């Protein structure tokens, strides 16, 4: 009580943690290692207005959020996008958040959300599965010709990991945890990646929260 220290500095928080390079794909797939299952099945993409109108990002520079990584499902295997992360503190928890959407649904909205098949891993860390969630929302974007209840759906994922070493490999794949995939030709787009420290007051709190969920 009565302290005047900067708590952001105390707990290691920064406006831009910089753990993940090119986290919104503004520079295409630069900084990422793309392992495509087939020719052209994992690529950089751009759609004008995707960030501002579909994701509803406000008060940001024009073009923010318009770039993404596009995963095209193929019968030849799973597409994988990965990047090495450095500067983690072993024993500390970190949260990974990212947004995925069905690319085809942007022009052809539906009443119900499409079932996605997407997952993330952080090799070199332990996931705390009780703190994971996937939240799907309806965009305010109104596609031309769409019916009253037909919407573009966006899914925000959150994973929480406990670092086991200073370095780890972040990996995204177009399959579920059970390796279920979508039908060949389906397109899923990824952007809005955030990786940052996850606040807990004590190590015991992680166990308590996980048990509740």
GROMACS .gro file of C-alpha atoms in nm:
model
  213
    1UNK     CA    1   0.000   0.000   0.000
    2UNK     CA    2   0.117   0.349  -0.083
    3UNK     CA    3   0.370   0.220  -0.336
    4UNK     CA    4   0.458   0.440  -0.630
    5UNK     CA    5   0.648   0.193  -0.845
    6UNK     CA    6   0.541   0.123  -1.202
    7UNK     CA    7   0.357  -0.210  -1.180
    8UNK     CA    8   0.401  -0.272  -1.553
    9UNK     CA    9   0.776  -0.273  -1.495
   10UNK     CA   10   0.743  -0.484  -1.179
   11UNK     CA   11   0.546  -0.755  -1.359
   12UNK     CA   12   0.725  -0.728  -1.692
   13UNK     CA   13   0.436  -0.590  -1.900
   14UNK     CA   14   0.495  -0.382  -2.212
   15UNK     CA   15   0.263  -0.220  -2.464
   16UNK     CA   16   0.434  -0.430  -2.731
   17UNK     CA   17   0.597  -0.738  -2.574
   18UNK     CA   18   0.765  -0.822  -2.909
   19UNK     CA   19   0.780  -1.196  -2.846
   20UNK     CA   20   0.628  -1.269  -3.189
   21UNK     CA   21   0.769  -1.103  -3.500
   22UNK     CA   22   0.529  -0.991  -3.772
   23UNK     CA   23   0.236  -1.102  -3.559
   24UNK     CA   24  -0.030  -0.943  -3.784
   25UNK     CA   25   0.135  -1.047  -4.113
   26UNK     CA   26   0.189  -0.689  -4.228
   27UNK     CA   27   0.508  -0.819  -4.396
   28UNK     CA   28   0.355  -1.132  -4.541
   29UNK     CA   29   0.506  -1.447  -4.393
   30UNK     CA   30   0.839  -1.281  -4.310
   31UNK     CA   31   0.972  -1.413  -3.980
   32UNK     CA   32   0.764  -1.730  -4.006
   33UNK     CA   33   0.848  -2.077  -4.128
   34UNK     CA   34   0.567  -2.201  -4.352
   35UNK     CA   35   0.536  -2.579  -4.393
   36UNK     CA   36   0.271  -2.629  -4.658
   37UNK     CA   37   0.116  -2.967  -4.724
   38UNK     CA   38   0.067  -2.883  -5.092
   39UNK     CA   39   0.168  -2.612  -5.337
   40UNK     CA   40  -0.007  -2.287  -5.241
   41UNK     CA   41  -0.190  -2.436  -4.943
   42UNK     CA   42  -0.026  -2.196  -4.696
   43UNK     CA   43   0.024  -1.841  -4.811
   44UNK     CA   44   0.010  -1.475  -4.719
   45UNK     CA   45  -0.314  -1.299  -4.803
   46UNK     CA   46  -0.463  -0.951  -4.797
   47UNK     CA   47  -0.819  -0.821  -4.816
   48UNK     CA   48  -0.888  -0.448  -4.811
   49UNK     CA   49  -1.113  -0.357  -4.520
   50UNK     CA   50  -1.088  -0.691  -4.341
   51UNK     CA   51  -0.938  -0.530  -4.030
   52UNK     CA   52  -1.158  -0.221  -4.021
   53UNK     CA   53  -1.492  -0.356  -4.141
   54UNK     CA   54  -1.496  -0.731  -4.069
   55UNK     CA   55  -1.290  -0.736  -3.749
   56UNK     CA   56  -1.413  -0.389  -3.653
   57UNK     CA   57  -1.072  -0.255  -3.552
   58UNK     CA   58  -1.121   0.112  -3.478
   59UNK     CA   59  -0.888   0.413  -3.453
   60UNK     CA   60  -0.596   0.233  -3.613
   61UNK     CA   61  -0.395   0.325  -3.925
   62UNK     CA   62  -0.562   0.241  -4.254
   63UNK     CA   63  -0.489  -0.115  -4.362
   64UNK     CA   64  -0.428  -0.249  -4.012
   65UNK     CA   65  -0.560  -0.606  -3.990
   66UNK     CA   66  -0.603  -0.648  -4.366
   67UNK     CA   67  -0.319  -0.901  -4.388
   68UNK     CA   68  -0.331  -1.262  -4.276
   69UNK     CA   69  -0.198  -1.612  -4.323
   70UNK     CA   70  -0.431  -1.828  -4.529
   71UNK     CA   71  -0.451  -2.202  -4.466
   72UNK     CA   72  -0.613  -2.405  -4.744
   73UNK     CA   73  -0.719  -2.753  -4.637
   74UNK     CA   74  -0.574  -3.030  -4.852
   75UNK     CA   75  -0.601  -3.407  -4.845
   76UNK     CA   76  -0.221  -3.424  -4.863
   77UNK     CA   77  -0.173  -3.327  -4.497
   78UNK     CA   78  -0.174  -3.048  -4.241
   79UNK     CA   79  -0.037  -2.700  -4.305
   80UNK     CA   80   0.190  -2.564  -4.033
   81UNK     CA   81   0.316  -2.214  -3.959
   82UNK     CA   82   0.580  -2.172  -3.691
   83UNK     CA   83   0.816  -1.925  -3.530
   84UNK     CA   84   1.083  -1.948  -3.262
   85UNK     CA   85   1.009  -1.734  -2.955
   86UNK     CA   86   1.285  -1.616  -2.722
   87UNK     CA   87   1.310  -1.432  -2.392
   88UNK     CA   88   1.063  -1.638  -2.189
   89UNK     CA   89   1.107  -1.681  -1.815
   90UNK     CA   90   1.088  -2.047  -1.712
   91UNK     CA   91   0.806  -2.106  -1.466
   92UNK     CA   92   0.611  -1.799  -1.578
   93UNK     CA   93   0.271  -1.823  -1.754
   94UNK     CA   94   0.206  -1.665  -2.093
   95UNK     CA   95  -0.116  -1.611  -2.288
   96UNK     CA   96  -0.150  -1.663  -2.662
   97UNK     CA   97  -0.447  -1.503  -2.840
   98UNK     CA   98  -0.533  -1.508  -3.209
   99UNK     CA   99  -0.826  -1.472  -3.448
  100UNK     CA  100  -0.938  -1.724  -3.712
  101UNK     CA  101  -1.216  -1.693  -3.969
  102UNK     CA  102  -1.361  -1.891  -4.256
  103UNK     CA  103  -1.239  -1.695  -4.561
  104UNK     CA  104  -1.523  -1.817  -4.783
  105UNK     CA  105  -1.782  -1.695  -4.534
  106UNK     CA  106  -1.679  -1.331  -4.574
  107UNK     CA  107  -1.848  -1.314  -4.914
  108UNK     CA  108  -2.109  -1.578  -4.832
  109UNK     CA  109  -2.219  -1.521  -4.470
  110UNK     CA  110  -2.426  -1.785  -4.293
  111UNK     CA  111  -2.672  -1.792  -4.005
  112UNK     CA  112  -2.459  -2.038  -3.808
  113UNK     CA  113  -2.084  -2.023  -3.761
  114UNK     CA  114  -1.876  -2.259  -3.972
  115UNK     CA  115  -1.699  -2.534  -3.781
  116UNK     CA  116  -1.330  -2.450  -3.787
  117UNK     CA  117  -1.042  -2.694  -3.754
  118UNK     CA  118  -0.750  -2.502  -3.609
  119UNK     CA  119  -0.507  -2.537  -3.321
  120UNK     CA  120  -0.186  -2.402  -3.170
  121UNK     CA  121   0.111  -2.549  -2.987
  122UNK     CA  122   0.405  -2.405  -2.796
  123UNK     CA  123   0.686  -2.657  -2.791
  124UNK     CA  124   0.908  -2.590  -2.492
  125UNK     CA  125   0.615  -2.499  -2.269
  126UNK     CA  126   0.328  -2.674  -2.090
  127UNK     CA  127  -0.027  -2.578  -2.180
  128UNK     CA  128  -0.272  -2.510  -1.898
  129UNK     CA  129  -0.580  -2.652  -2.076
  130UNK     CA  130  -0.825  -2.533  -1.811
  131UNK     CA  131  -0.752  -2.175  -1.918
  132UNK     CA  132  -0.810  -2.227  -2.289
  133UNK     CA  133  -1.115  -2.092  -2.467
  134UNK     CA  134  -1.248  -2.029  -2.818
  135UNK     CA  135  -1.508  -1.753  -2.841
  136UNK     CA  136  -1.703  -1.699  -3.164
  137UNK     CA  137  -1.867  -1.364  -3.236
  138UNK     CA  138  -2.078  -1.225  -3.521
  139UNK     CA  139  -1.915  -0.942  -3.714
  140UNK     CA  140  -2.107  -0.621  -3.778
  141UNK     CA  141  -1.992  -0.642  -4.138
  142UNK     CA  142  -2.280  -0.662  -4.385
  143UNK     CA  143  -2.186  -0.853  -4.698
  144UNK     CA  144  -2.357  -0.761  -5.024
  145UNK     CA  145  -2.667  -0.976  -5.074
  146UNK     CA  146  -2.655  -1.129  -4.725
  147UNK     CA  147  -2.982  -1.206  -4.549
  148UNK     CA  148  -3.084  -1.037  -4.225
  149UNK     CA  149  -2.944  -1.311  -4.000
  150UNK     CA  150  -2.651  -1.411  -4.218
  151UNK     CA  151  -2.325  -1.299  -4.061
  152UNK     CA  152  -1.950  -1.337  -4.086
  153UNK     CA  153  -1.825  -1.520  -3.777
  154UNK     CA  154  -1.487  -1.460  -3.611
  155UNK     CA  155  -1.334  -1.692  -3.352
  156UNK     CA  156  -1.091  -1.561  -3.091
  157UNK     CA  157  -0.875  -1.829  -2.931
  158UNK     CA  158  -0.683  -1.809  -2.605
  159UNK     CA  159  -0.421  -2.055  -2.483
  160UNK     CA  160  -0.221  -2.020  -2.161
  161UNK     CA  161   0.121  -2.182  -2.135
  162UNK     CA  162   0.375  -2.228  -1.857
  163UNK     CA  163   0.724  -2.167  -1.992
  164UNK     CA  164   0.970  -2.451  -1.938
  165UNK     CA  165   1.267  -2.284  -2.104
  166UNK     CA  166   1.376  -1.944  -2.235
  167UNK     CA  167   1.304  -2.047  -2.594
  168UNK     CA  168   0.999  -2.215  -2.743
  169UNK     CA  169   0.847  -2.284  -3.085
  170UNK     CA  170   0.503  -2.141  -3.157
  171UNK     CA  171   0.312  -2.349  -3.410
  172UNK     CA  172  -0.027  -2.305  -3.580
  173UNK     CA  173  -0.197  -2.589  -3.770
  174UNK     CA  174  -0.516  -2.623  -3.971
  175UNK     CA  175  -0.642  -2.922  -3.776
  176UNK     CA  176  -0.804  -2.972  -3.438
  177UNK     CA  177  -0.634  -3.128  -3.137
  178UNK     CA  178  -0.775  -3.462  -3.251
  179UNK     CA  179  -0.625  -3.396  -3.600
  180UNK     CA  180  -0.969  -3.341  -3.752
  181UNK     CA  181  -0.958  -3.126  -4.065
  182UNK     CA  182  -1.210  -2.946  -4.281
  183UNK     CA  183  -1.307  -3.051  -4.633
  184UNK     CA  184  -1.037  -3.001  -4.900
  185UNK     CA  185  -1.035  -2.651  -5.042
  186UNK     CA  186  -1.167  -2.488  -4.724
  187UNK     CA  187  -0.984  -2.166  -4.639
  188UNK     CA  188  -0.911  -2.045  -4.286
  189UNK     CA  189  -0.737  -1.714  -4.223
  190UNK     CA  190  -0.525  -1.627  -3.920
  191UNK     CA  191  -0.411  -1.291  -3.781
  192UNK     CA  192  -0.432  -1.070  -3.469
  193UNK     CA  193  -0.174  -1.282  -3.286
  194UNK     CA  194  -0.082  -1.170  -2.936
  195UNK     CA  195   0.164  -1.335  -2.699
  196UNK     CA  196   0.211  -1.177  -2.358
  197UNK     CA  197   0.266  -1.254  -1.989
  198UNK     CA  198  -0.039  -1.394  -1.810
  199UNK     CA  199  -0.090  -1.228  -1.472
  200UNK     CA  200  -0.124  -1.439  -1.158
  201UNK     CA  201  -0.061  -1.326  -0.801
  202UNK     CA  202   0.099  -1.656  -0.705
  203UNK     CA  203   0.190  -1.992  -0.864
  204UNK     CA  204  -0.089  -2.152  -0.660
  205UNK     CA  205  -0.346  -1.938  -0.841
  206UNK     CA  206  -0.285  -2.126  -1.165
  207UNK     CA  207  -0.378  -2.455  -1.002
  208UNK     CA  208  -0.685  -2.300  -0.840
  209UNK     CA  209  -0.816  -2.146  -1.162
  210UNK     CA  210  -0.749  -2.462  -1.362
  211UNK     CA  211  -0.937  -2.672  -1.107
  212UNK     CA  212  -1.241  -2.440  -1.122
  213UNK     CA  213  -1.260  -2.446  -1.502
   0.00000   0.00000   0.00000
